[in-house]
Amino acid sequence: DAGVTQSPTHLIKTRGQQVTLRCSPKSGHDTVSWYQQALGQGPQFIFQYYEEEERQRGNFPDRFSGHQFPNYSSELNVNALWLGDSALYLCASSYGTGGNSPLHFGNGTRLTVT
Amino acid sequence: AQRVTQPEKLLSVFKGAPVELKCNYSYSGSPELFWYVQYSRQRLQLLLRHISRESIKGFTADLNKGETSFHLKKPFAQEEDSAMYYCALTTAGGTSYGKLTFGQGTILTVHP
C-alpha cells in the first residue's frame, strides 16, 4: 500500500500563473483534505472533498478550488498565484467524514512562486 | 474560532529525562484533540488522540478542559523521539475530522 501519493513533489511558478496539484488517497479511503503549510507554521486547512463535493472550507479565497474524481483522487487548483502562495501543500485522506478514521498525510508538494 | 498554541518552538532534553510538550487551545465548544508527529524525512502521522486514551510509544496526553490544555508527556525520552510535534484540534460531532486546526509545532531534540 503506497499510502497517500502527491504529485508533483516540487513546482516553480511565476506570479499570476495557475497551478494544479494532484493527490491519490490511501487505498480504502474516500475523503480528501488539503492543507497549506507555510515555512515555520503548522498546516492550515484549505478544504475537504467527499463524494465529489466540497464539504468544508477553511479561510482561503476563491482562487483556491478543488475537485474530486469518482476514483476518490483529488486536485487542488490555485489561480492568479501570489508570492504568498509559496508553501508546502499537503493532502490527507480518510474514510468518511466521521471521527473513526484518522487522517493519513502525503509527503506534500512544495510550491515556489517567483 | 478555534486556536491552538504551542508555546515552545524548540525543546531539548537528554535521553532518559522526562519530556512535556505544551499545547493550549481555545474553543468554546467540545473539542477533539490530537498529537501529530513528523520524524525526519517522513510524512506527518497521527501519534495519539485524546478520545482513545491510549499510550503510544510511551507518550500520553490528558485533555484538561479547565485549563484548555492537552500537553504531551513521556517519562523517559529516547533519541528516536526527536521530531516535530504538532497539536491539533477539531470540533466534535463527526463531520469535521478532516478539518484540523494545527499549532505551530514544537521541535523536540533528545540528546544522547
mmCIF file of N, CA and C in Angstrom, chain A residues 8 10-14 17 19 81 110-114:
data_model
loop_
_atom_site.group_PDB
_atom_site.id
_atom_site.type_symbol
_atom_site.label_atom_id
_atom_site.label_comp_id
_atom_site.label_asym_id
_atom_site.label_seq_id
_atom_site.Cartn_x
_atom_site.Cartn_y
_atom_site.Cartn_z
ATOM 1 N N PRO A 8 3.074 17.093 -8.420
ATOM 2 C CA PRO A 8 4.486 16.733 -8.361
ATOM 3 C C PRO A 8 5.044 16.953 -6.949
ATOM 4 N N HIS A 10 7.805 18.884 -6.359
ATOM 5 C CA HIS A 10 8.230 20.284 -6.346
ATOM 6 C C HIS A 10 7.704 20.976 -7.593
ATOM 7 N N LEU A 11 7.460 22.286 -7.460
ATOM 8 C CA LEU A 11 6.917 23.050 -8.577
ATOM 9 C C LEU A 11 7.335 24.501 -8.426
ATOM 10 N N ILE A 12 7.761 25.106 -9.529
ATOM 11 C CA ILE A 12 8.080 26.532 -9.504
ATOM 12 C C ILE A 12 7.205 27.234 -10.520
ATOM 13 N N LYS A 13 6.502 28.274 -10.065
ATOM 14 C CA LYS A 13 5.597 29.020 -10.921
ATOM 15 C C LYS A 13 5.888 30.512 -10.781
ATOM 16 N N THR A 14 5.368 31.280 -11.726
ATOM 17 C CA THR A 14 5.522 32.731 -11.709
ATOM 18 C C THR A 14 4.221 33.363 -11.235
ATOM 19 N N GLN A 17 0.345 33.052 -12.576
ATOM 20 C CA GLN A 17 0.067 31.779 -13.242
ATOM 21 C C GLN A 17 -0.918 30.940 -12.428
ATOM 22 N N VAL A 19 -1.870 26.840 -11.114
ATOM 23 C CA VAL A 19 -1.199 25.577 -10.820
ATOM 24 C C VAL A 19 -2.236 24.520 -10.417
ATOM 25 N N LEU A 81 -1.612 33.146 -9.068
ATOM 26 C CA LEU A 81 -0.692 32.894 -7.954
ATOM 27 C C LEU A 81 -0.054 34.175 -7.429
ATOM 28 N N ARG A 110 5.860 20.900 -2.807
ATOM 29 C CA ARG A 110 6.484 22.183 -2.470
ATOM 30 C C ARG A 110 6.308 23.130 -3.639
ATOM 31 N N LEU A 111 5.495 24.171 -3.454
ATOM 32 C CA LEU A 111 5.236 25.172 -4.490
ATOM 33 C C LEU A 111 6.025 26.430 -4.193
ATOM 34 N N THR A 112 6.776 26.874 -5.181
ATOM 35 C CA THR A 112 7.511 28.135 -5.071
ATOM 36 C C THR A 112 6.984 29.076 -6.133
ATOM 37 N N VAL A 113 6.563 30.255 -5.726
ATOM 38 C CA VAL A 113 6.063 31.271 -6.651
ATOM 39 C C VAL A 113 7.085 32.408 -6.714
ATOM 40 N N THR A 114 7.550 32.689 -7.920
ATOM 41 C CA THR A 114 8.579 33.733 -8.076
ATOM 42 C C THR A 114 8.022 34.950 -8.804
#
